Tab-separated table of C-alpha atoms and ligand atoms in Angstrom:
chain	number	residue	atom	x	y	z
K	17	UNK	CA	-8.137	-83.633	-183.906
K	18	UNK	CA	-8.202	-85.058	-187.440
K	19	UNK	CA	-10.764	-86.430	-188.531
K	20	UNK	CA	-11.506	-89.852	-188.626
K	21	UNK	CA	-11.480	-90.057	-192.319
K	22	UNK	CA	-8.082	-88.438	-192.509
K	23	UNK	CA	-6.392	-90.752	-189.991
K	24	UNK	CA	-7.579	-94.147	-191.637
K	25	UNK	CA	-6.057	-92.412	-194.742
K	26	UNK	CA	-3.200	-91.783	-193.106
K	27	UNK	CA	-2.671	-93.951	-189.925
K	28	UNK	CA	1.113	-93.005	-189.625
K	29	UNK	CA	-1.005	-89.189	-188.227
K	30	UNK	CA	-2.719	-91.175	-185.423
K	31	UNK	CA	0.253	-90.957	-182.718
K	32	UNK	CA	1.280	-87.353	-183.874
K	33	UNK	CA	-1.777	-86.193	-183.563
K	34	UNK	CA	-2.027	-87.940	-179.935
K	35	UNK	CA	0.666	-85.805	-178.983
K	36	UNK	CA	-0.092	-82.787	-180.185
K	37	UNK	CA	-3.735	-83.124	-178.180
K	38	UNK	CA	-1.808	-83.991	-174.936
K	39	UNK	CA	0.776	-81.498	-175.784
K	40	UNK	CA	-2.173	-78.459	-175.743
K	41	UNK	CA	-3.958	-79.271	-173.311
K	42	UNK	CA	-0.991	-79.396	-171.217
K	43	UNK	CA	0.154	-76.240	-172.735
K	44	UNK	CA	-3.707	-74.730	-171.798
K	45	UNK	CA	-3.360	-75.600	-168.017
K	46	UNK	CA	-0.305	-73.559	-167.255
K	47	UNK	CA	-1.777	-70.177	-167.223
K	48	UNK	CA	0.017	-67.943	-165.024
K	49	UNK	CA	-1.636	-66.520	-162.025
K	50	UNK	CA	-0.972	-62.686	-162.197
K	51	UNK	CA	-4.094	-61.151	-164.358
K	52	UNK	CA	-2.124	-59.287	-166.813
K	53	UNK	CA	0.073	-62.763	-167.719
K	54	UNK	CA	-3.229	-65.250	-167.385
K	55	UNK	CA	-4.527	-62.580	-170.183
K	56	UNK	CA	-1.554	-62.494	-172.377
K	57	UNK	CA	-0.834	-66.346	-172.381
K	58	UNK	CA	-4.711	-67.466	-172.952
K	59	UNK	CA	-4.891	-64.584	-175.542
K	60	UNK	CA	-2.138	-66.202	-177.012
K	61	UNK	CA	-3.734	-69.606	-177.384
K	62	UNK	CA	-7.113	-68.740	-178.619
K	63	UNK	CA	-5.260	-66.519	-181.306
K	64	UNK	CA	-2.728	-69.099	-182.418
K	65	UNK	CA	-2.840	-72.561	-181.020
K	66	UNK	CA	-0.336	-74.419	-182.227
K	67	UNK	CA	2.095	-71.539	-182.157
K	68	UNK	CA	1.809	-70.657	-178.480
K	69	UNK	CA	2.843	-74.322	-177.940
K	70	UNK	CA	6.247	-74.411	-179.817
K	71	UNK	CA	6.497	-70.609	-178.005
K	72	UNK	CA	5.635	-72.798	-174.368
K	73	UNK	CA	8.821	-74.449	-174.680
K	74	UNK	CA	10.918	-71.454	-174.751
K	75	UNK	CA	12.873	-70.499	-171.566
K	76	UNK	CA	10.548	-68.209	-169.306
K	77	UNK	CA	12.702	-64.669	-170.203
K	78	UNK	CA	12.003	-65.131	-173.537
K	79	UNK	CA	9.256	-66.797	-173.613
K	80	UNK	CA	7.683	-63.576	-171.894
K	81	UNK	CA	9.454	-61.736	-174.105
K	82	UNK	CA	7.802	-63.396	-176.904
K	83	UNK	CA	4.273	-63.890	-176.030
K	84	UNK	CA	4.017	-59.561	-175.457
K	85	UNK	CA	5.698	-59.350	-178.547
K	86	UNK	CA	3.408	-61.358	-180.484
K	87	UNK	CA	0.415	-59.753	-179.171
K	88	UNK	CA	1.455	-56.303	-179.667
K	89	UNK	CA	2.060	-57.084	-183.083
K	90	UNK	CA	-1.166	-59.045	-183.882
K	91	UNK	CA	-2.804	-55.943	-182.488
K	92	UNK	CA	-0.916	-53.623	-184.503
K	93	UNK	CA	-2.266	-55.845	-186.971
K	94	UNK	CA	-6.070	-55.830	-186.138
K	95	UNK	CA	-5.472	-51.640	-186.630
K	96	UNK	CA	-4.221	-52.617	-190.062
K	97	UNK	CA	-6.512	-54.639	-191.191
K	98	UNK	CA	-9.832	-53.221	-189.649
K	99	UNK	CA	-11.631	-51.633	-193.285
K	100	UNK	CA	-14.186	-49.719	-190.556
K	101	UNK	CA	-11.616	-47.461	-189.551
K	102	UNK	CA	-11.083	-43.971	-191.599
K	103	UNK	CA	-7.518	-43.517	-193.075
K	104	UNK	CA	-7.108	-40.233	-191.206
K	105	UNK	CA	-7.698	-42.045	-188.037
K	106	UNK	CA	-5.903	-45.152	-188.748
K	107	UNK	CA	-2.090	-44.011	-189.754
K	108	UNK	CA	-1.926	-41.633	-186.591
K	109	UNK	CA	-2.479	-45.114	-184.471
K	110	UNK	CA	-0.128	-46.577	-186.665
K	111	UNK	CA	2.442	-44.512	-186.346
K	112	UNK	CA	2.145	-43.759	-182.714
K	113	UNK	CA	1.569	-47.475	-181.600
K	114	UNK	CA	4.812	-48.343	-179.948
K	115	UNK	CA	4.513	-45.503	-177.499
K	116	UNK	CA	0.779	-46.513	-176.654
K	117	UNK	CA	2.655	-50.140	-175.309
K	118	UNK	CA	3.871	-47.614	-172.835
K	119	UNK	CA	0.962	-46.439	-171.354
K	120	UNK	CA	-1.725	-48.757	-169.688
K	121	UNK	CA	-4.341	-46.054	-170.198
K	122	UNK	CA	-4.174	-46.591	-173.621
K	123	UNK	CA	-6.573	-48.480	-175.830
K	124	UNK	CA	-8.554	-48.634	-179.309
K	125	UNK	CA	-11.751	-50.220	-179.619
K	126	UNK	CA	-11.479	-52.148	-183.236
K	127	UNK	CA	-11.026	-55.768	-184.502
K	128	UNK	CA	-13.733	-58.522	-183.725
K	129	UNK	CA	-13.806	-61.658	-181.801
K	130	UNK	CA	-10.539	-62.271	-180.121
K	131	UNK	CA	-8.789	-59.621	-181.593
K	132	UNK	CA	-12.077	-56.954	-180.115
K	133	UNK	CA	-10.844	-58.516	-176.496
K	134	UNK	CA	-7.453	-58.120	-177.089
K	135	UNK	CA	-7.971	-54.540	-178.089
K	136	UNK	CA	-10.318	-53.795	-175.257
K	137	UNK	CA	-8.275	-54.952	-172.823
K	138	UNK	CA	-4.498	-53.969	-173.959
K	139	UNK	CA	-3.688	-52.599	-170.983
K	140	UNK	CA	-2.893	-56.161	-169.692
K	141	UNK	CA	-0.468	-56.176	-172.390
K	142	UNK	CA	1.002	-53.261	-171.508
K	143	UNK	CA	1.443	-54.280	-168.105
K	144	UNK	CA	3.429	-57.365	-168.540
K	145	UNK	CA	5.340	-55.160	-171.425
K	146	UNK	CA	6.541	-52.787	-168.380
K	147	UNK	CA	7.760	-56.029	-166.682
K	148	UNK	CA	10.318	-57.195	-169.431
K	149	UNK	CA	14.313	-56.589	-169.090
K	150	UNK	CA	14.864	-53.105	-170.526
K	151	UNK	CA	16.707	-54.779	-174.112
K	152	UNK	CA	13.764	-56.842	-174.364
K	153	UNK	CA	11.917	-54.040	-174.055
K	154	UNK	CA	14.006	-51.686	-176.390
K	155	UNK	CA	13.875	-54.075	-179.220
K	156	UNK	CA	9.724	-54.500	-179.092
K	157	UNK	CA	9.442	-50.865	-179.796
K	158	UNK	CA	12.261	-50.375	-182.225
K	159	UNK	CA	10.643	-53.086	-184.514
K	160	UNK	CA	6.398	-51.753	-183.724
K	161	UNK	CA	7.306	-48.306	-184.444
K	162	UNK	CA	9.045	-49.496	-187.838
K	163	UNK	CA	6.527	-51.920	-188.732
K	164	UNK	CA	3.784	-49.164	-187.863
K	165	UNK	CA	5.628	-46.378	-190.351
K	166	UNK	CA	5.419	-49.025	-193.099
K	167	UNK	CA	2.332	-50.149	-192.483
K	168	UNK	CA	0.947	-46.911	-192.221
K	169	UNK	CA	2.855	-45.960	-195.524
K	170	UNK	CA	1.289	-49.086	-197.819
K	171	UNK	CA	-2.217	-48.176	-196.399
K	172	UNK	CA	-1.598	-45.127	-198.638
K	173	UNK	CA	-0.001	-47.211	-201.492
K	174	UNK	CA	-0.376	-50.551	-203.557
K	175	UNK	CA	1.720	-53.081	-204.282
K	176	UNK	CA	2.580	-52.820	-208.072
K	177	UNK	CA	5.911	-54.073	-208.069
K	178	UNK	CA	8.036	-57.202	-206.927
K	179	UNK	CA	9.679	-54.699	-205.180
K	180	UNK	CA	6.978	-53.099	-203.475
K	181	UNK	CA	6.219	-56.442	-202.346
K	182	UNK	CA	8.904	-57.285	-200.666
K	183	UNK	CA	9.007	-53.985	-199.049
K	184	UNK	CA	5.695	-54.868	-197.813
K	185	UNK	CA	6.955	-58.268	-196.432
K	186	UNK	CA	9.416	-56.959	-194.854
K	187	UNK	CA	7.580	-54.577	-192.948
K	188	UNK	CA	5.163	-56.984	-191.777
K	189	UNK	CA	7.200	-59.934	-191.202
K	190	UNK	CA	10.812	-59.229	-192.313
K	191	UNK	CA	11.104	-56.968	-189.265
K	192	UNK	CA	9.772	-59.603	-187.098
K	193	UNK	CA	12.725	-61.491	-187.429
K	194	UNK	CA	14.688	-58.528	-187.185
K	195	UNK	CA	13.313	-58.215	-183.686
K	196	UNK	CA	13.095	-62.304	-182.801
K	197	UNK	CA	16.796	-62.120	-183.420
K	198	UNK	CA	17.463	-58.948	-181.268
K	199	UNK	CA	15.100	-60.933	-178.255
K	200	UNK	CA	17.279	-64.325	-178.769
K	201	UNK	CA	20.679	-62.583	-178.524
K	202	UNK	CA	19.375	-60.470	-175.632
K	203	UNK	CA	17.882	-63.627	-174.231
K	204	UNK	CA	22.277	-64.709	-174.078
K	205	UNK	CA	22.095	-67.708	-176.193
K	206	UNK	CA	22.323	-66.905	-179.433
K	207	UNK	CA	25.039	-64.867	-181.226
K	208	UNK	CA	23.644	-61.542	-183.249
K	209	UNK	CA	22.165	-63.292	-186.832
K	210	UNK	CA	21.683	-60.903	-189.843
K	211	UNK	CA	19.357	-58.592	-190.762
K	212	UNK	CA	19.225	-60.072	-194.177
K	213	UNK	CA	18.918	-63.393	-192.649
K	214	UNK	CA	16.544	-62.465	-190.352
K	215	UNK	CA	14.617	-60.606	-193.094
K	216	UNK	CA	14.434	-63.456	-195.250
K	217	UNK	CA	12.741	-65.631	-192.607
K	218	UNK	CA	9.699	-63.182	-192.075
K	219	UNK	CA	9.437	-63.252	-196.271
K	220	UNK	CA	8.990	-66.749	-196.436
K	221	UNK	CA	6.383	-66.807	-193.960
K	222	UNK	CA	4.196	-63.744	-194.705
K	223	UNK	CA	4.561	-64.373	-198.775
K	224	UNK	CA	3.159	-68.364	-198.329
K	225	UNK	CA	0.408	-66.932	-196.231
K	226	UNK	CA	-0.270	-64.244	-198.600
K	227	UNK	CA	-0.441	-66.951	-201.701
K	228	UNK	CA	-2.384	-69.665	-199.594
K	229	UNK	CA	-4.985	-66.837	-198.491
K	230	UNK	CA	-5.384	-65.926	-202.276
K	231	UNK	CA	-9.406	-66.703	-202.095
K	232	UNK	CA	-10.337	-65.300	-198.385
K	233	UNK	CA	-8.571	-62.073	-198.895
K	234	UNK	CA	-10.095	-61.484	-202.533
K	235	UNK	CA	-13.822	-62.279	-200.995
K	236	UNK	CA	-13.580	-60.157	-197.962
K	237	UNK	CA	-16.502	-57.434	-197.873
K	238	UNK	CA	-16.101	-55.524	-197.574
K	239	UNK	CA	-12.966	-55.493	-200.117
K	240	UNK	CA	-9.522	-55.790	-198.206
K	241	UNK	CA	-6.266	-54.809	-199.345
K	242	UNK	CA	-4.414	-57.530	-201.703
K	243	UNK	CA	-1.076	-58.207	-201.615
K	244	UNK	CA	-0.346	-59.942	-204.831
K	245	UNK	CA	2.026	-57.572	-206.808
K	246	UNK	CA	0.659	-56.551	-210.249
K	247	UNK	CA	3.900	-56.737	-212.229
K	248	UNK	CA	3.729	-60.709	-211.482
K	249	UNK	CA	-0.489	-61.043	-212.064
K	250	UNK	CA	-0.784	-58.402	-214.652
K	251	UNK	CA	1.004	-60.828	-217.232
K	252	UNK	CA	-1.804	-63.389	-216.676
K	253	UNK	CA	-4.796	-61.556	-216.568
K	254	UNK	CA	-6.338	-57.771	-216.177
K	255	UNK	CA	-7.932	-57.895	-212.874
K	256	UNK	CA	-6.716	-59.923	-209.907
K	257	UNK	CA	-9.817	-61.071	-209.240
K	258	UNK	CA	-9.930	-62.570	-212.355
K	259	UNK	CA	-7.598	-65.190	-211.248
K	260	UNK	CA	-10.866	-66.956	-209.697
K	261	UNK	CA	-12.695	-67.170	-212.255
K	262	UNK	CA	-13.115	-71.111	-213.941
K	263	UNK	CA	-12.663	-69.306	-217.550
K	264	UNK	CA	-9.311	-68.364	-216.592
K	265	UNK	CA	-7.656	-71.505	-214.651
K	266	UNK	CA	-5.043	-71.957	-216.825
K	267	UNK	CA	-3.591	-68.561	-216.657
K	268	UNK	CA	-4.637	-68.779	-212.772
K	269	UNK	CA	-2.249	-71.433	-211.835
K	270	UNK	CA	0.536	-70.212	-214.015
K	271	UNK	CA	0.446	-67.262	-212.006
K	272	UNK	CA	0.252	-68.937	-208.649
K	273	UNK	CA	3.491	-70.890	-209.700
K	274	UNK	CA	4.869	-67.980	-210.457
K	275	UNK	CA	4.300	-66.507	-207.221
K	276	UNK	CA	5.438	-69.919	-205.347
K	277	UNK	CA	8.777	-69.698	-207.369
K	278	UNK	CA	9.004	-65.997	-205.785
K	279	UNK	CA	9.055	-67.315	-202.387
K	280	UNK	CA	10.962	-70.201	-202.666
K	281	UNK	CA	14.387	-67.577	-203.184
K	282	UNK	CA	14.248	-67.075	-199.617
K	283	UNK	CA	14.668	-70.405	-198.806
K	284	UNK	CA	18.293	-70.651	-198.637
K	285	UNK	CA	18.967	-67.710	-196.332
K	286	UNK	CA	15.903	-69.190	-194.254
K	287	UNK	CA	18.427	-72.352	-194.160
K	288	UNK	CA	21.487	-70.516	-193.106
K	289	UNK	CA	20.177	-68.621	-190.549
K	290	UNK	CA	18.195	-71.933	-189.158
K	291	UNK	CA	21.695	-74.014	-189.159
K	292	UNK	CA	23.656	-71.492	-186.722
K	293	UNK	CA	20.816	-71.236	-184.012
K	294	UNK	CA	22.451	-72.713	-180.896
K	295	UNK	CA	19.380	-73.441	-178.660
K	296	UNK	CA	17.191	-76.543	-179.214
K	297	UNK	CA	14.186	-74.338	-178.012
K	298	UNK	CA	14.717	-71.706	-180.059
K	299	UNK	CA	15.626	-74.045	-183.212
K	300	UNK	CA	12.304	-75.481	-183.258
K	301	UNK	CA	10.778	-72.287	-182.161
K	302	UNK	CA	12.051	-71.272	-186.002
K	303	UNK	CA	11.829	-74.657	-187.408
K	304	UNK	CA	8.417	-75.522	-187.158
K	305	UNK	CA	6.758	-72.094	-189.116
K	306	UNK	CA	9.324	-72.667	-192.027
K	307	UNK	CA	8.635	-76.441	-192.824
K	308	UNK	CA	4.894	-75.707	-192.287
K	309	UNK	CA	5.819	-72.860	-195.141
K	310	UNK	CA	7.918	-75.059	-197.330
K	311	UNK	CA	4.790	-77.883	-197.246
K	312	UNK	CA	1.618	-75.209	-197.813
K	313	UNK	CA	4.214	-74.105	-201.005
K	314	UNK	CA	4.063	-77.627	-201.823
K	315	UNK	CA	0.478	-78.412	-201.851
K	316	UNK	CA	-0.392	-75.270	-203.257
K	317	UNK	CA	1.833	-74.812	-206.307
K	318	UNK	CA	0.269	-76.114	-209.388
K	319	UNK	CA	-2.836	-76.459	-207.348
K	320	UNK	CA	-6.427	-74.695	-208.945
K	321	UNK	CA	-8.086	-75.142	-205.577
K	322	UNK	CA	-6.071	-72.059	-204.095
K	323	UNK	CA	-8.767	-70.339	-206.286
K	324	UNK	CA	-11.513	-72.168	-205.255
K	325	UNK	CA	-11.271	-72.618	-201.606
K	326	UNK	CA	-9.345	-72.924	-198.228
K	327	UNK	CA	-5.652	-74.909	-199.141
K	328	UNK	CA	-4.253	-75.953	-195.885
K	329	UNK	CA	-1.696	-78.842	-194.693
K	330	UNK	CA	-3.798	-81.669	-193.396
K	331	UNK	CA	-3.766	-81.505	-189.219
K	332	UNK	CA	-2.128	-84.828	-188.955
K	333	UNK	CA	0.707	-82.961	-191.426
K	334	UNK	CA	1.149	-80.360	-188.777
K	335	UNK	CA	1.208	-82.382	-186.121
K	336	UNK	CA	3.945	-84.858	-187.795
K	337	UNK	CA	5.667	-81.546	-188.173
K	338	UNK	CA	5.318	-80.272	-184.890
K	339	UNK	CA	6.119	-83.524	-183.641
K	340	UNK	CA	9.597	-84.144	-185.937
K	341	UNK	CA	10.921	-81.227	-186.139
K	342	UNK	CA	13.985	-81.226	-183.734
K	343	UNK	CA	17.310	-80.610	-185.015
K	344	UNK	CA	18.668	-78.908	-188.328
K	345	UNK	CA	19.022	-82.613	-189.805
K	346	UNK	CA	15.330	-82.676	-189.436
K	347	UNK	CA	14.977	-79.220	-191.906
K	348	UNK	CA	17.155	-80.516	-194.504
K	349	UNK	CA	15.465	-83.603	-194.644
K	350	UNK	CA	11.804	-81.948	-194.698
K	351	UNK	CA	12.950	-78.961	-196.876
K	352	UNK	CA	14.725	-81.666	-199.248
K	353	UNK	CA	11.196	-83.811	-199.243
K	354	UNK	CA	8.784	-81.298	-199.922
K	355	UNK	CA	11.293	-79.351	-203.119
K	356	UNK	CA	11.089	-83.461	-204.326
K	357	UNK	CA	7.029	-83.011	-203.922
K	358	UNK	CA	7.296	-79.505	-205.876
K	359	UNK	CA	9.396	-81.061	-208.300
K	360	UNK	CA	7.162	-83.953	-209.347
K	361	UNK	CA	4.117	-80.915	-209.858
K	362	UNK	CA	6.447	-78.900	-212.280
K	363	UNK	CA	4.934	-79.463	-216.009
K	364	UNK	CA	7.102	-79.018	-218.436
K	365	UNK	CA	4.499	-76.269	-220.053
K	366	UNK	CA	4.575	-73.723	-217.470
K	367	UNK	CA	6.242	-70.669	-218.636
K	368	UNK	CA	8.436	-70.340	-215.567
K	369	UNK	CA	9.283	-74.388	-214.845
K	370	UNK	CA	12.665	-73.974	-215.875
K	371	UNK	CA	12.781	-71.083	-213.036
K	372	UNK	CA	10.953	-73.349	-210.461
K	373	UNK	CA	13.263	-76.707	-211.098
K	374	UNK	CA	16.397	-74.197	-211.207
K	375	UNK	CA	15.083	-72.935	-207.349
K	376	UNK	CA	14.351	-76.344	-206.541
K	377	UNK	CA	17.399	-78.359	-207.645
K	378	UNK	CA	19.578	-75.195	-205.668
K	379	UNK	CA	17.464	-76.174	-202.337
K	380	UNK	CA	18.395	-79.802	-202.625
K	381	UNK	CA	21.412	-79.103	-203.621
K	382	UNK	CA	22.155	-76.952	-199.908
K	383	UNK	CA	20.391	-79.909	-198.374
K	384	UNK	CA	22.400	-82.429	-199.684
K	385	UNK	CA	25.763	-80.652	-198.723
K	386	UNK	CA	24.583	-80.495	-195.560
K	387	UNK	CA	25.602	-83.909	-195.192
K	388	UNK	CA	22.792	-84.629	-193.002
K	389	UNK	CA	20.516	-86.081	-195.293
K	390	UNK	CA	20.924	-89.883	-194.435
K	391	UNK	CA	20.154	-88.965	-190.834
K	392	UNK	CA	16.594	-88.365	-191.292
K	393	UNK	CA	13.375	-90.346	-191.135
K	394	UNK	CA	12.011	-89.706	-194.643
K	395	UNK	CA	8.430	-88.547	-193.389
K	396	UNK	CA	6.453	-86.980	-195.878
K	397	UNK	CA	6.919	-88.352	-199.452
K	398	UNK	CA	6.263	-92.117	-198.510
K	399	UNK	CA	3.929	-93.125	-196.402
K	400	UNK	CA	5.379	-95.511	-194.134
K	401	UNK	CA	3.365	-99.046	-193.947
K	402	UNK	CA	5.495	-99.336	-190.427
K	403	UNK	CA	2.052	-97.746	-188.599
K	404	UNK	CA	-0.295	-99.157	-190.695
K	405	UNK	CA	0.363	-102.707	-189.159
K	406	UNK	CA	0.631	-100.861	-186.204
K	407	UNK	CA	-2.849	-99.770	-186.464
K	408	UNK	CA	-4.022	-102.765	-187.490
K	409	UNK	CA	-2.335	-104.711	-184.512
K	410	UNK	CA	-3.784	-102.121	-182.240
K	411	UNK	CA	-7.135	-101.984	-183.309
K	412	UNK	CA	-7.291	-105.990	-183.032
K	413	UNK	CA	-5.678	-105.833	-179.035
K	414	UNK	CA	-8.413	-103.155	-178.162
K	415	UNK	CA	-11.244	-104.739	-180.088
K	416	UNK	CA	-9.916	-107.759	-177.972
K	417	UNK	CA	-9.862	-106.404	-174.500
K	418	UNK	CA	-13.066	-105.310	-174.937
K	419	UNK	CA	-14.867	-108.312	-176.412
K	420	UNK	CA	-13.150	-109.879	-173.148
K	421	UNK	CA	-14.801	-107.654	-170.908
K	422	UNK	CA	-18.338	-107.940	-172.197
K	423	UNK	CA	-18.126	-111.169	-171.957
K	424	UNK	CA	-16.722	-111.272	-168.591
K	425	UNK	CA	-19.911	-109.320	-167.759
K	426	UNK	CA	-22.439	-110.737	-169.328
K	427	UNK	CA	-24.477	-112.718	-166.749
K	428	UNK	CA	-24.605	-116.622	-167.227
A	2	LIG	C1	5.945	-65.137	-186.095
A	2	LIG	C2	6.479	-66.261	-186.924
A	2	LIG	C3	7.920	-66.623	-186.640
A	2	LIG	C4	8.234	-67.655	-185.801
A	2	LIG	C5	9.568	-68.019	-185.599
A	2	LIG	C6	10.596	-67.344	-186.213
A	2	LIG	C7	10.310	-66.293	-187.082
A	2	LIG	C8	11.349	-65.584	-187.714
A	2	LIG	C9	11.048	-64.548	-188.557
A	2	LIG	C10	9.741	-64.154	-188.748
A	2	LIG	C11	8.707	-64.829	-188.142
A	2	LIG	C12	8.959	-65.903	-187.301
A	2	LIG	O1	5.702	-67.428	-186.893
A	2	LIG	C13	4.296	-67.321	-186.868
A	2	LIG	C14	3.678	-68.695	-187.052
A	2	LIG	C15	2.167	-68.699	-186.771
A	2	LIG	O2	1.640	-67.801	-186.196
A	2	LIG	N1	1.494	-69.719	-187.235
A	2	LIG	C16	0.034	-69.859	-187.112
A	2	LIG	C17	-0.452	-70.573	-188.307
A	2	LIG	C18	-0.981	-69.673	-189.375
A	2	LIG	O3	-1.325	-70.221	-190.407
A	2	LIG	O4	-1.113	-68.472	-189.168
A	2	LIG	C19	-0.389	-70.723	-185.947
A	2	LIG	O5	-1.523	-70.528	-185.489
A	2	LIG	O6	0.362	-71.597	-185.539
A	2	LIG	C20	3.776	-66.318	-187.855
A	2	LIG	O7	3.117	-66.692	-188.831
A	2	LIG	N2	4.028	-64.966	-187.633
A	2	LIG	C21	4.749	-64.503	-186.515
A	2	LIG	C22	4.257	-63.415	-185.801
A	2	LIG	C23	4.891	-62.974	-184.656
A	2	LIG	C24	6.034	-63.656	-184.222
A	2	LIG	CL1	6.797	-63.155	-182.778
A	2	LIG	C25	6.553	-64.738	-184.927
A	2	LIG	C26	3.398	-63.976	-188.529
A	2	LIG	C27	4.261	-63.408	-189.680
A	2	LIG	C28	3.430	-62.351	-190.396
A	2	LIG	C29	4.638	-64.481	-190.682
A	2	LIG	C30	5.540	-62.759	-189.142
């Protein structure tokens, strides 16, 4: 939970954050029996907690469907990212990873922690894989063996340009809503949603992780792979790694706003494609991942301590999230908050804040035509004072009850 610092700073957290506790460790206890699905669903919460619980709520097809199709691709992603394996050895598993989800003989020892488990024991993946309906099935592979090709292909090259960069994206999240869209038409609710849609969904994601992870990825040893494209860095500074350096915070920030202006062109496709899902499940499925997105973009932009050290929404933030995040009204209204947030961090000196407000005033602009805003609880910019006398009320009853019992007790 929060800490206890965090929720007297923020007492409208406290009953979110309730939730979200009771919601997990409900989510924790329904393990399925069979082996191969008790190892898929816990692998699923120690690698992603608050994810498997929005994926817990999905209808049990696709919820199967899912969960293998997560895993698969987080271990196509320990491959990728594992420095300790030669190239020569790595873009032949690459490549040939979404026939090894066929066979349950199969399996790579790399990765560490969870991930080393995972590896080790894939054949529990590949198990429940077998058990999916065959378009289920069909679509898993389609998408791994395209995301390993490009995977394999950037281990060979860097990304220079924007375009490279999105190419990049797309491979390693773009497709992933290629397939999440194949799984939730297959799954019968949902009609057939673009690929460009789809594609823009994944970007959004995988480009705010790849600016909020700015510091961890540049300090791995040993040295990782970075996925900030040079044509936007190169016209701050001469190195990448230079962006950490206090000497150049100036041109450091400019540069991350540039990047945050990058993603924030996906965000009205990401819209779009949110407003015609038909299944409440599903909706907040996609929901949640997006306005997490939308709010790390807001706390990081303009922000120096992306260069400094770990940027990351408060937990009582993603709980509140997690916890209002129901219907499309809900989006608008959190996408519409958090461009006001951006908008207030915009100085008037950075070279691309006519850019930024332009991106900005077009989000709030598709929010506002929504119609929907008046609907919505206004959660993040103000902090309502609604809980605060809550708290305060609370705090007094408990403090009461138990003053009442010690006395009770206390002999005469
Ligand atoms: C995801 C995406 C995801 C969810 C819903 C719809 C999507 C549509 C298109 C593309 C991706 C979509 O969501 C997860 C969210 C997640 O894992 N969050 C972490 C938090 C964090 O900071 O990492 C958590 O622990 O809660 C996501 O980030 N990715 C993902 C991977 C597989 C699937 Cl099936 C769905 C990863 C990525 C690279 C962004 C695609």
């Amino acid at each position: 939970m929060g800490s206890l610092g965090a929720v007297l700073k923020h007492p409208d957290d406290f009953f979110p954050l309730m939730k979200l506790k009771r919601a997990m460790k409900h989510a924790e206890k329904q393990i399925p029996p069979e082996p191969h699905w008790g190892f898929c669903y816990s692998m699923l919460h120690k690698v992603s907690r608050s994810f498997a619980l929005v994926i817990q709520q999905l209808d049990t097809n696709l919820r199967n469907a899912v969960c293998i199709f997560y895993l698969v691709l987080r271990a196509l992603d320990t491959v990728e990212d594992d420095t300790s394996i030669a190239t020569d050895v790595k873009v032949p598993i690459l490549i040939a990873f979404h026939r090894h989800i066929y066979d349950q003989e199969w399996h790579f020892a790399c990765g560490e922690k969870d991930y080393k488990v995972l590896m080790d024991q894939f054949h529990h993946v590949s198990t429940a894989f077998l058990e999916l309906g065959e378009s289920f099935q069909e679509a898993i592979e389609d998408i791994t063996k395209r995301m390993g090709a490009g995977m394999a292909k950037f281990i060979l090259k860097e990304v220079e340009t924007v375009e490279d960069y999105d190419e990049y994206c797309h491979y390693v999240a773009g497709l992933v809503g290629l397939g999440l869209s194949k799984l939730f038409h297959a799954s019968g609710t949902e009609d057939l949603l673009s690929d460009d849609l789809s594609n823009s969904m994944g970007l959004f994601l995988q480009k705010t992780n790849i600016i909020r992870d700015y510091l961890e990825d540049i300090n791995e040893i040993p040295k990782s792979r970075m996925f900030w494209p040079r044509q936007i860095w190169s016209k701050y500074v001469i190195k990448l790694e230079d962006l950490k350096y206090e000497e150049n915070s100036e041109k450091a920030v400019q540069c991350l706003n540039d990047m945050v202006t990058n993603a924030l062109i996906h965000v009205e496709d990401c819209l779009i494609y949110m407003a015609a899902l038909r299944d409440p499940a599903i909706f907040r499925f996609c929901a949640i991942p997006q306005v997490m997105a939308i709010g790390t973009l807001a706390l990081c932009y303009n922000n120096i301590e992306v260069f400094r050290g770990v940027v990351k929404m408060r937990r009582g933030l993603t709980a509140k999230v997690i916890d209002q995040t129901k219907t499309i009204a809900d989006v608008y209204g959190a996408f519409f908050d958090f461009s006001c947030i951006l908008k207030s961090k915009v100085n008037m000196n950075d070279p691309n804040a006519e850019k930024t407000r332009s991106r900005l005033n077009a989000i709030q602009k598709t929010c506002r035509d929504s119609g929907l805003l008046n609907e919505r609880k206004s959660y993040v910019v103000k902090s309502s004072p609604r809980y605060n006398s809550t708290l305060i009320v609370m705090l007094i009853i408990i403090l009461s009850v138990i003053f009442a019992y010690l006395s009770a007790k206390r002999p005469n």
